[in-house]
GROMACS .gro file of C-alpha atoms in nm:
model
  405
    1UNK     CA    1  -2.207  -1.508   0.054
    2UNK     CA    2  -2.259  -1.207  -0.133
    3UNK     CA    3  -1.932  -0.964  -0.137
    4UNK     CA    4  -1.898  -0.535  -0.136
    5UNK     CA    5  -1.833  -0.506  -0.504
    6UNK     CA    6  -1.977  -0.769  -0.679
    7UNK     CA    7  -2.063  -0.714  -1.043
    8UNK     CA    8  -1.803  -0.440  -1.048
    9UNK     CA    9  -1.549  -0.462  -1.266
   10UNK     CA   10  -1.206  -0.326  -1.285
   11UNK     CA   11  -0.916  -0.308  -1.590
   12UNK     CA   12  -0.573  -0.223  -1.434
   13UNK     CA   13  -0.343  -0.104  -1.680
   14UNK     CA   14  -0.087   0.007  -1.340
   15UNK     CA   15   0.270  -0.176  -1.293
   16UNK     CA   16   0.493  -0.181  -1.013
   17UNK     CA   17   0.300  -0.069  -0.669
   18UNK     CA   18   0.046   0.208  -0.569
   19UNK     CA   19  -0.176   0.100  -0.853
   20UNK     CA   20  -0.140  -0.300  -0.852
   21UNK     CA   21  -0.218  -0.207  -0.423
   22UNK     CA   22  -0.566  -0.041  -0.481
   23UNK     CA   23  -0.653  -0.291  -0.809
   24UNK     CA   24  -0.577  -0.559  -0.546
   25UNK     CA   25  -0.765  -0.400  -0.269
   26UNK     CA   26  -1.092  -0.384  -0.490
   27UNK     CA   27  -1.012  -0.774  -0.579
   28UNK     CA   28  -1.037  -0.855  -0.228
   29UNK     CA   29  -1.361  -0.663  -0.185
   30UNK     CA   30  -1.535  -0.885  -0.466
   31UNK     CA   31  -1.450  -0.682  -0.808
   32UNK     CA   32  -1.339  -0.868  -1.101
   33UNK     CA   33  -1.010  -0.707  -1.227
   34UNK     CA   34  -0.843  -0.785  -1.524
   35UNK     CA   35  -0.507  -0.701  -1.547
   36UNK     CA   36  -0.343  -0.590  -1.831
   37UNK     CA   37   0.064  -0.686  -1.902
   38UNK     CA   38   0.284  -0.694  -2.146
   39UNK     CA   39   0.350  -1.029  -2.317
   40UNK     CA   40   0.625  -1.247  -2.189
   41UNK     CA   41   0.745  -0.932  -1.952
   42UNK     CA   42   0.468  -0.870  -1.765
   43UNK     CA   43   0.473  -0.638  -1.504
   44UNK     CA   44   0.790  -0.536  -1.387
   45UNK     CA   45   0.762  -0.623  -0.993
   46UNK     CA   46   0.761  -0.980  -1.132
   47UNK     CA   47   1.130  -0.929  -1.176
   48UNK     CA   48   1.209  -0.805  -0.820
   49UNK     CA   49   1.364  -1.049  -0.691
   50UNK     CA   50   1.513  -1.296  -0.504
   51UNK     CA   51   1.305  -1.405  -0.323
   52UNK     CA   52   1.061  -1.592  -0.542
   53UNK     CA   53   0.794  -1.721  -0.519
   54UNK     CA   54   0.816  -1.959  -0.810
   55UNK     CA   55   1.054  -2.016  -1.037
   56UNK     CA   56   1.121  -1.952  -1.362
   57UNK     CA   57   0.841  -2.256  -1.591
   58UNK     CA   58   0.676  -2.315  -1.880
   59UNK     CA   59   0.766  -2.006  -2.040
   60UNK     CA   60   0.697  -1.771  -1.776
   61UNK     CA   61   0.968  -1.572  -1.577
   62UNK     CA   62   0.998  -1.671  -1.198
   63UNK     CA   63   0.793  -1.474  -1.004
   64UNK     CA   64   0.899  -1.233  -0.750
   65UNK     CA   65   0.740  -1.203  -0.337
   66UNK     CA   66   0.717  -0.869  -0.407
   67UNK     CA   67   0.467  -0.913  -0.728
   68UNK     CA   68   0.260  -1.135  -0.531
   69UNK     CA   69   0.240  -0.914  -0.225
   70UNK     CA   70  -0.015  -0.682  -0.444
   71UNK     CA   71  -0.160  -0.914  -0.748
   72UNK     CA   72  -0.369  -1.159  -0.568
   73UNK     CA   73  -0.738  -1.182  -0.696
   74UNK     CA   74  -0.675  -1.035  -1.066
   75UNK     CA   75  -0.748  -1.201  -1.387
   76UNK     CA   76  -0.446  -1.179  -1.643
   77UNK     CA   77  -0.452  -1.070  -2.005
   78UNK     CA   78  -0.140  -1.049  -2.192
   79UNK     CA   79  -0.177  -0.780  -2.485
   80UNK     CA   80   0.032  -0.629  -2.704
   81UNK     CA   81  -0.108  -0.216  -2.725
   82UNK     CA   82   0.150  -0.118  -2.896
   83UNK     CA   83  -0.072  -0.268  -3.202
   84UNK     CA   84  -0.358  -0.101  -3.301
   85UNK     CA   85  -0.539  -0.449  -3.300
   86UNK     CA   86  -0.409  -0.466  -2.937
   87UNK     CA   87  -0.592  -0.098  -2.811
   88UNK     CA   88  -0.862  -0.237  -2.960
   89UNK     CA   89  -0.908  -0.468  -2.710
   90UNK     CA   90  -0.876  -0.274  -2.457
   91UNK     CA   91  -1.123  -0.026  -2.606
   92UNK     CA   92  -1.347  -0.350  -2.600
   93UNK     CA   93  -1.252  -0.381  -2.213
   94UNK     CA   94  -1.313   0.007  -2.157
   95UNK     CA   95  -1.658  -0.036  -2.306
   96UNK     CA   96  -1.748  -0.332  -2.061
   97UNK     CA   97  -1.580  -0.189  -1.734
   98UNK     CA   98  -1.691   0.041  -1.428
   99UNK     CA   99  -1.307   0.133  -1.381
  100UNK     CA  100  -1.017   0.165  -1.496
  101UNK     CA  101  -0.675   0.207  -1.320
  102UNK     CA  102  -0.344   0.324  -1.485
  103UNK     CA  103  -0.004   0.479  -1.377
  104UNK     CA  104   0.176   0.566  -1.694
  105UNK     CA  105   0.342   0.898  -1.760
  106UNK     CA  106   0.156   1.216  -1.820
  107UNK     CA  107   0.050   1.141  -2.186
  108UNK     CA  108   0.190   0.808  -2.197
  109UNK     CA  109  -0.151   0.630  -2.313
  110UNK     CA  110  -0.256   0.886  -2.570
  111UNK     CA  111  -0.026   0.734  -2.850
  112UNK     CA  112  -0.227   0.423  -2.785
  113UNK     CA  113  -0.527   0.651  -2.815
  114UNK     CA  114  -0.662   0.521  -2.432
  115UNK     CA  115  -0.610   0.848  -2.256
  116UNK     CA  116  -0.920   0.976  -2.062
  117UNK     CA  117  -1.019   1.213  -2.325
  118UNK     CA  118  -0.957   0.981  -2.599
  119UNK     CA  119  -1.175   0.676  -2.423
  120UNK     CA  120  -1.422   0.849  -2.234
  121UNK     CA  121  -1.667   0.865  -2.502
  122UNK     CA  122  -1.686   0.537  -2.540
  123UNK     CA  123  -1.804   0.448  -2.181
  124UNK     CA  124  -1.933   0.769  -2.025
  125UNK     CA  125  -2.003   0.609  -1.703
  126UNK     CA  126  -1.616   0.462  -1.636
  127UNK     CA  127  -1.423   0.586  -1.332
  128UNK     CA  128  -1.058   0.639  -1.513
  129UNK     CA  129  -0.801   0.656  -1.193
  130UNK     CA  130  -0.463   0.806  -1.347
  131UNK     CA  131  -0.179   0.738  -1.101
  132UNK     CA  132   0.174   0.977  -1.156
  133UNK     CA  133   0.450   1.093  -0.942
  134UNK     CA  134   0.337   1.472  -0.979
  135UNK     CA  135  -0.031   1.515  -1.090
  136UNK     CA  136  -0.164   1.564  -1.468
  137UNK     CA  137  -0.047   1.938  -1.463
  138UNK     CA  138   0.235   2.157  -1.321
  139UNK     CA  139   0.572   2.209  -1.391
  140UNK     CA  140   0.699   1.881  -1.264
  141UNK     CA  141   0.409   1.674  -1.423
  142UNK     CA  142   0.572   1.555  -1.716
  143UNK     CA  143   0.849   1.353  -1.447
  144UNK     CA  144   0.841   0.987  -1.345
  145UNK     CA  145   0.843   0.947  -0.961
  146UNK     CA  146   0.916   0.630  -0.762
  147UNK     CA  147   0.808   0.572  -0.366
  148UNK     CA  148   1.199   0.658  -0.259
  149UNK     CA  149   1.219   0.957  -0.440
  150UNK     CA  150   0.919   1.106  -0.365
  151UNK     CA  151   0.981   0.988   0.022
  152UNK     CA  152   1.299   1.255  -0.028
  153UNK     CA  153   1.137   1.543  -0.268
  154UNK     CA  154   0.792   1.538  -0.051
  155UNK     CA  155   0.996   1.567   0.300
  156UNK     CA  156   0.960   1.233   0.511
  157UNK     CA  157   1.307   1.166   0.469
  158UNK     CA  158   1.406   1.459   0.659
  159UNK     CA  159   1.193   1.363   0.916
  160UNK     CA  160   1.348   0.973   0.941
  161UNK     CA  161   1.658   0.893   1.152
  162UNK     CA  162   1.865   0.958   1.435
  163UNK     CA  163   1.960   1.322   1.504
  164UNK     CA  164   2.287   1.305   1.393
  165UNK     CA  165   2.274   1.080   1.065
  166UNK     CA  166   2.183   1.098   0.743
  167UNK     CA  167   1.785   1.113   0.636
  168UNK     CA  168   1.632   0.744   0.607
  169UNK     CA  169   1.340   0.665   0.379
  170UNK     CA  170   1.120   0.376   0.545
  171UNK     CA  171   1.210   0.041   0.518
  172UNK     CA  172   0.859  -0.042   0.324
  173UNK     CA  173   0.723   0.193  -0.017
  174UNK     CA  174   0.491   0.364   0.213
  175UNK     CA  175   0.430   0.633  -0.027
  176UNK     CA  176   0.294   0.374  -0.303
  177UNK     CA  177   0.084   0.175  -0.029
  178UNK     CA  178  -0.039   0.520   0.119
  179UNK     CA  179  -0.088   0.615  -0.294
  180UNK     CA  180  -0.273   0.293  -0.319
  181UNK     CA  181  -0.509   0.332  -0.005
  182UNK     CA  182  -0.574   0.705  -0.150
  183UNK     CA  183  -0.713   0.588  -0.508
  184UNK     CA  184  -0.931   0.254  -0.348
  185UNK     CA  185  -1.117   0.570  -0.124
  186UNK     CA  186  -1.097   0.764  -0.449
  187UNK     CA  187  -1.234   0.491  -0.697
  188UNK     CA  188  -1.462   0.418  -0.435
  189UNK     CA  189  -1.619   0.772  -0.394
  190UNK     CA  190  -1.640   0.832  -0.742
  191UNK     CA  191  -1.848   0.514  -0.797
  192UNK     CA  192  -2.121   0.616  -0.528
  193UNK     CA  193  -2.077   0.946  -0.694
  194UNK     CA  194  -2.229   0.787  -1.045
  195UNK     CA  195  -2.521   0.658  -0.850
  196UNK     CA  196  -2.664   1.021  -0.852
  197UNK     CA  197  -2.480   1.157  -1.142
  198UNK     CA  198  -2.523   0.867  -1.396
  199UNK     CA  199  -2.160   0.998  -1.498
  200UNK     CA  200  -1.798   0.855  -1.473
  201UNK     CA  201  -1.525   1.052  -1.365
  202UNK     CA  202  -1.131   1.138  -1.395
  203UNK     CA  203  -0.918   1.044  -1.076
  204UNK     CA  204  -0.575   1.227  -1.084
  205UNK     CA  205  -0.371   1.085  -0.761
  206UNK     CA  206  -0.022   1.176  -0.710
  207UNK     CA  207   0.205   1.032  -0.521
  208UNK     CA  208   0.388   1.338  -0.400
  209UNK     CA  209   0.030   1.499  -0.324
  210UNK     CA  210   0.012   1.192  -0.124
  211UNK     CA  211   0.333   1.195   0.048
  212UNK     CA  212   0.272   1.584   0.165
  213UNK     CA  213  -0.117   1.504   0.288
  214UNK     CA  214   0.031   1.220   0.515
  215UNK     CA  215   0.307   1.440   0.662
  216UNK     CA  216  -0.029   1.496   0.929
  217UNK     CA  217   0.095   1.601   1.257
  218UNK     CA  218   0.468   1.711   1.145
  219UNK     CA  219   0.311   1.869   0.818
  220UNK     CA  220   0.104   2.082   1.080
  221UNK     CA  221   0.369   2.136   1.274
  222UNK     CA  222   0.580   2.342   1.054
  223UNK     CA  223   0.290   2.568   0.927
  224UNK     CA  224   0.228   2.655   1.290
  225UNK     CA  225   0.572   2.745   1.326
  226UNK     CA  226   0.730   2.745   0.991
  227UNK     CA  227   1.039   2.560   1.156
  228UNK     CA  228   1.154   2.271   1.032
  229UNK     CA  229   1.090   1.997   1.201
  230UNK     CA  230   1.431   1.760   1.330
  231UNK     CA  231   1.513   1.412   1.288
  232UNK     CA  232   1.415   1.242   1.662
  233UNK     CA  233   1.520   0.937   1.565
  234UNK     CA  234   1.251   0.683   1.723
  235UNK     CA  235   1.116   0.981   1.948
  236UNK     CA  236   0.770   1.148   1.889
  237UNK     CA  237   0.785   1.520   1.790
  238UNK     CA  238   0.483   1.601   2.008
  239UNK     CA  239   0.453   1.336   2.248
  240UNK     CA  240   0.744   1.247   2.546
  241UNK     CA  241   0.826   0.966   2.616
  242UNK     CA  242   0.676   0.834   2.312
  243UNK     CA  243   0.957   0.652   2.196
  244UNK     CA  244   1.202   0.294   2.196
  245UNK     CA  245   1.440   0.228   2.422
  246UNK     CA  246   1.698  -0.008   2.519
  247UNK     CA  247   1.628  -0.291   2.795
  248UNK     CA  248   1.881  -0.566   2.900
  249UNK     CA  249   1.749  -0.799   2.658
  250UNK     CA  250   1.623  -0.628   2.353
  251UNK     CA  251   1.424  -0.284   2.283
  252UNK     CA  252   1.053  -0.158   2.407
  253UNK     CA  253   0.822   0.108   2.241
  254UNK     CA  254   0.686   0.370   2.531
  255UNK     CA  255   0.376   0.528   2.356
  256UNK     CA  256   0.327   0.764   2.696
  257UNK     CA  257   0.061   0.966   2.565
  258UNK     CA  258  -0.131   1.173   2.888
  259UNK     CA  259   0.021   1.309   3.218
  260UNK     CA  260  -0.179   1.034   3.438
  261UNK     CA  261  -0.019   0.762   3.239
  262UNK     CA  262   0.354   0.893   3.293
  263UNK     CA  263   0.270   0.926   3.694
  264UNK     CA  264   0.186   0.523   3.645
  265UNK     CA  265   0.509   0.455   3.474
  266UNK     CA  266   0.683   0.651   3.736
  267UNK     CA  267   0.545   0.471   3.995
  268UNK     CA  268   0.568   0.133   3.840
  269UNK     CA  269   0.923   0.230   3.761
  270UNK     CA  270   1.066   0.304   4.099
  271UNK     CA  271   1.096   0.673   3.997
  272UNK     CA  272   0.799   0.870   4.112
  273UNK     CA  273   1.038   1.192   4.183
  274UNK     CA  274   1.016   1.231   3.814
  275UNK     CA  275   0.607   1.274   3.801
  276UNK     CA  276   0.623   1.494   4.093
  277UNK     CA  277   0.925   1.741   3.913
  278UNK     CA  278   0.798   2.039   3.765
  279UNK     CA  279   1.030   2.019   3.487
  280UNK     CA  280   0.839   1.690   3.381
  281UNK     CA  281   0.477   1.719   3.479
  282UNK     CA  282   0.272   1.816   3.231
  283UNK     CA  283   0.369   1.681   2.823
  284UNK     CA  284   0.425   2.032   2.720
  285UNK     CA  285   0.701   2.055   2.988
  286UNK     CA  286   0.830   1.673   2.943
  287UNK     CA  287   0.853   1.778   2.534
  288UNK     CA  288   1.052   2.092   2.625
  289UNK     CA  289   1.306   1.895   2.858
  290UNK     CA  290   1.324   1.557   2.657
  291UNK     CA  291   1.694   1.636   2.672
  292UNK     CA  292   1.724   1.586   3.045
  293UNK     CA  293   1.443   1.341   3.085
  294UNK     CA  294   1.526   1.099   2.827
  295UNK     CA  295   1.864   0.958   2.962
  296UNK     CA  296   1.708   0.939   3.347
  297UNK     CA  297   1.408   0.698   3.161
  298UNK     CA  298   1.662   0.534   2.985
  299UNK     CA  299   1.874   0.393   3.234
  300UNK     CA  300   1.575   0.324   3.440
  301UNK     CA  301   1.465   0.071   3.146
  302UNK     CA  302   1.813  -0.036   3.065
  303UNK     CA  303   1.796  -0.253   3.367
  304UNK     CA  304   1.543  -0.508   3.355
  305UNK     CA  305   1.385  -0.719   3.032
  306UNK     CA  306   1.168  -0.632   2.757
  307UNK     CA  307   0.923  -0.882   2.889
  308UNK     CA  308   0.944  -0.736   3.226
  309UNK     CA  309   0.869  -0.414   3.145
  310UNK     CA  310   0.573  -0.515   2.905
  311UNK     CA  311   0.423  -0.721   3.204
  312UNK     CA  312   0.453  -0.446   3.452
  313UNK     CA  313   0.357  -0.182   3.221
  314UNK     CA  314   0.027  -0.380   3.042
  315UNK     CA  315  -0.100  -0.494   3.384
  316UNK     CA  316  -0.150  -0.104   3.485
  317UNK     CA  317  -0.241   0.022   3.148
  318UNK     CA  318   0.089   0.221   3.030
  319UNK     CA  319   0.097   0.166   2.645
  320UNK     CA  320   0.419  -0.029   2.562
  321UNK     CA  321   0.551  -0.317   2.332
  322UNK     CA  322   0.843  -0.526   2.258
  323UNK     CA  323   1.016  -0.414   1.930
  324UNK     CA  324   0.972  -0.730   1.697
  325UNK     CA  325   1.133  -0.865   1.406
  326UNK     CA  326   0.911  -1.047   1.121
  327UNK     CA  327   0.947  -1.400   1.232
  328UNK     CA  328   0.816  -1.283   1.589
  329UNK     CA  329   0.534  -1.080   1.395
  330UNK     CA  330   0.415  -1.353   1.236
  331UNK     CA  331   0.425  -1.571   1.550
  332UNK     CA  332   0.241  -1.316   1.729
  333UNK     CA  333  -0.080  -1.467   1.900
  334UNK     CA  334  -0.302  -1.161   1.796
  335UNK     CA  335  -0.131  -1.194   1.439
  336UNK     CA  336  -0.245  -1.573   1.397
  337UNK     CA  337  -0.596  -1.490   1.556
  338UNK     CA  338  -0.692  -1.238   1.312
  339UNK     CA  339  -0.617  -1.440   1.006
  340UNK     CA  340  -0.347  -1.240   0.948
  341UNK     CA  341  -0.169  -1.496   0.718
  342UNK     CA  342  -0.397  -1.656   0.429
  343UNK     CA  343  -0.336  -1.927   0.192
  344UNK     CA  344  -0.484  -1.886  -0.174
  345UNK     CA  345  -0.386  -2.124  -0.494
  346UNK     CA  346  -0.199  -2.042  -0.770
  347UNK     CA  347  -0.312  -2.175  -1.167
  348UNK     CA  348  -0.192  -2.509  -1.049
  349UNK     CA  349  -0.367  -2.548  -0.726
  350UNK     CA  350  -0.022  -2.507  -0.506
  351UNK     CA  351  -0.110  -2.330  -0.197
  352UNK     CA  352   0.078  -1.993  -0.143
  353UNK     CA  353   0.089  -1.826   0.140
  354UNK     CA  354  -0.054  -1.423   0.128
  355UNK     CA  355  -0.119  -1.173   0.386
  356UNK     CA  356  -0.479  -1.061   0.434
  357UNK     CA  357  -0.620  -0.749   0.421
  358UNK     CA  358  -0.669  -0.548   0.752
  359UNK     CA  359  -1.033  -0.517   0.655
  360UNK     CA  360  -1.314  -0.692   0.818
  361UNK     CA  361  -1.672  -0.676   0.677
  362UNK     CA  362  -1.935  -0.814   0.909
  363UNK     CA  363  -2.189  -0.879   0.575
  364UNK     CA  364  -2.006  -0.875   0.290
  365UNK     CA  365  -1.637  -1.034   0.426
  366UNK     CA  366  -1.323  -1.002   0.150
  367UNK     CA  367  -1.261  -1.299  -0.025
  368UNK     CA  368  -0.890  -1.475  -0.101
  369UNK     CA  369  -0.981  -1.652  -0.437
  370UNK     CA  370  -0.613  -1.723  -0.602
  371UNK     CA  371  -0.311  -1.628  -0.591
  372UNK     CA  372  -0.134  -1.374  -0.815
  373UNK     CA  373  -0.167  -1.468  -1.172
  374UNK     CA  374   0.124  -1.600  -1.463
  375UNK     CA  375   0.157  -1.294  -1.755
  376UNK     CA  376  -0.184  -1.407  -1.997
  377UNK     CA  377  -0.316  -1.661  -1.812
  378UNK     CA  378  -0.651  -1.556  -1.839
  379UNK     CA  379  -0.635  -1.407  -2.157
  380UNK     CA  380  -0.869  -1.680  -2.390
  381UNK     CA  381  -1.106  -1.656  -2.087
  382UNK     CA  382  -1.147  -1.317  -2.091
  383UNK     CA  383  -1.202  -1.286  -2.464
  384UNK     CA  384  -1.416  -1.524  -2.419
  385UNK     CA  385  -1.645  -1.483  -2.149
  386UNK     CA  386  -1.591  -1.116  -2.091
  387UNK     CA  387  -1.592  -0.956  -2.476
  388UNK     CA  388  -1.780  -1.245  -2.616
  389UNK     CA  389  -1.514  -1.287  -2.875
  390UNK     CA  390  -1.577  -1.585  -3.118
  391UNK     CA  391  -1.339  -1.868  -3.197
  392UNK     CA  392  -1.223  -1.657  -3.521
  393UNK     CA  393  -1.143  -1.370  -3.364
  394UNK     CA  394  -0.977  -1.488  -3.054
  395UNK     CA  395  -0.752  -1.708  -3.289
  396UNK     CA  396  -0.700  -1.425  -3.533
  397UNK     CA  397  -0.523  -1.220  -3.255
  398UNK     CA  398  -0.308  -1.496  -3.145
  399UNK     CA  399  -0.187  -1.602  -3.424
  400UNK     CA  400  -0.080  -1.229  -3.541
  401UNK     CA  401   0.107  -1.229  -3.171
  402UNK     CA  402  -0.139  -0.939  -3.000
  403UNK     CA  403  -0.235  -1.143  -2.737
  404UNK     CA  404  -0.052  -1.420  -2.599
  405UNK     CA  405  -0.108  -1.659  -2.290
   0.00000   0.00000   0.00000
């Protein structure tokens, strides 16, 4: 079965998350990706742990969840590019590939000589994705930025927790996934650009850009009013009741989102008075008296179960859901129907569990080939088969330590 990018193929030079994220997602869509590490250190994420995955073998340094949760799919080549002998081989890559993905610092490749610039003469036609916390120019380009702090500096902290607390970042690096998901469409759009334009292209993502794009409806909000927008907790800035709330068993999401489904609620809910009250009609008016209308709901839903509520609510069509942990999202019915959970093999054949990507291609599906690979183990193959190195040369550079397996 053929796959969406075969014959494409990818060099990832990125560490830690947003890059690793899109490399990975163009794995799963059928591109060959070779991924770059140090020797024995590999990339950092490998470290993040407990938990692990593996442990600590052969040489190589246990392996973290949290490096497998965005390296399935890639090909490993330990090289040392420090080393002139080392960019080399990369160069030698870069002359074979259709992209290349990297998240150093501004300027942090050209001492190796494998900046844009420096490279792109050697394959005009190579998409070059550079991935920093504040863009290739400006006054805070030459700065390192991680998801947390860029969840802070670009504003969705303020926007996270209760009312009366301290700003929360989210409890997953949504600013590298959402950094991620931007250069795939990115890399993406600049290859079916090069189907017209014969011509590569640079690809400058950052992840604060990022984080202030996806501030969407609250990002809106305050140019409309140039007000700051308030921590609601769980509540919805635009939307009421659009929100969690307590039951006598647990917690339910009420995603309320048009007048004729709060009059079914109401109803439902033994409080019709409400729908009828002028105060609480129309959303505008319900958004402008949360205050009051919020504790009334509240108490209402305080005094049956979370499965009550979802039965009453789903059988008339009022959005709701219970408020799960992990072990009750991966035991979720829908979850396990969709596939949700794959199992790919690792070097030795020992299956490891992964969890699929949300996309679904009728023609060309994504494929789950192997798990994430040790630092180098694909480094004699690739040499090999993808630079047609000889025997002499492939030994030359391991024995002078500038690749290693």
């Amino acid at each position: 079965m053929s796959v969406a990018l075969k014959g494409i193929k990818v060099i990832d030079l990125s560490r830690i998350l947003a890059g690793p994220w899109a490399s990975q997602m163009l794995a799963d869509m059928g591109a060959e990706v070779i991924k770059v590490e140090r020797p024995k250190k590999g990339d950092d994420t490998r470290h993040w742990g407990p938990p692990f995955i593996k442990p600590a073998q052969h040489g190589q340094p246990a392996q973290a969840a949290y490096f497998h949760s965005a390296n399935r799919n890639k090909q490993s080549i330990a090289i040392d590019i420090t080393q002139a002998a080392g960019q080399q081989v990369v160069k030698d890559l870069i002359a074979h590939a259709d992209v290349l993905v990297e998240n150093y610092k501004v300027g942090g490749l050209e001492k190796y000589g494998l900046s844009y610039q420096q490279i792109k003469s050697i394959n005009p036609k190579l998409v070059y994705c550079s991935i920093t916390g504040f863009g290739q120019q400006g006054p805070f380009a030459h700065k390192a930025g991680y998801d947390a702090m860029i969840q802070g500096e670009g504003g969705l902290m303020s926007l996270t927790g209760v009312s009366d607390g301290e700003p929360m970042k989210v409890g997953v690096a949504v600013v590298d996934v959402m950094t991620g998901l931007y250069s795939a469409n990115a890399i993406l759009a600049a290859l079916f650009a090069r189907t017209h334009t014969g011509q590569g292209q640079h690809i400058d993502i950052a992840l604060l850009d990022v984080q202030v794009a996806t501030l969407a409806n609250q990002g809106m909000n305050y140019l409309a009013t140039g007000e700051n927008p308030t921590r609601l907790g769980n509540g919805h800035p635009n939307i009421v009741p659009y929100q969690t709330f307590a039951t006598n068993d647990g917690s339910l999401i009420l995603a309320i989102g048009n007048d004729h489904q709060f009059e079914k609620f109401c109803n439902a809910a033994g409080c019709a008075e409400l729908a009828n009250n002028a105060l609480y009609q129309s959303n505008q008016q319900r958004v402008e008296n949360r205050a009051t209308l919020i504790p009334v709901l509240a108490n209402i839903l305080a005094q049956k179960s979370t499965e009550y509520w979802v039965k009453t609510l789903e059988s008339i069509a009022v959005p709701c859901g219970p408020v799960n942990n992990l072990d009750q999202v991966f035991s979720h019915p829908q979850v396990q129907y969709r596939d949700m959970v794959q199992q790919v093999p690792d070097h030795a054949g020992v299956m490891i569990k992964t969890i699929a990507s949300p996309i679904n291609l009728s023609a060309t599906p994504l494929q789950y080939k192997h798990a994430a690979p040790n630092i180098g183990q694909h480094t004699e193959q690739v040499l090999k088969q993808f630079l047609n190195y000889d025997d002499a040369q492939v030994n030359a550079l391991f024995k002078n330590h500038i690749v290693e397996t």
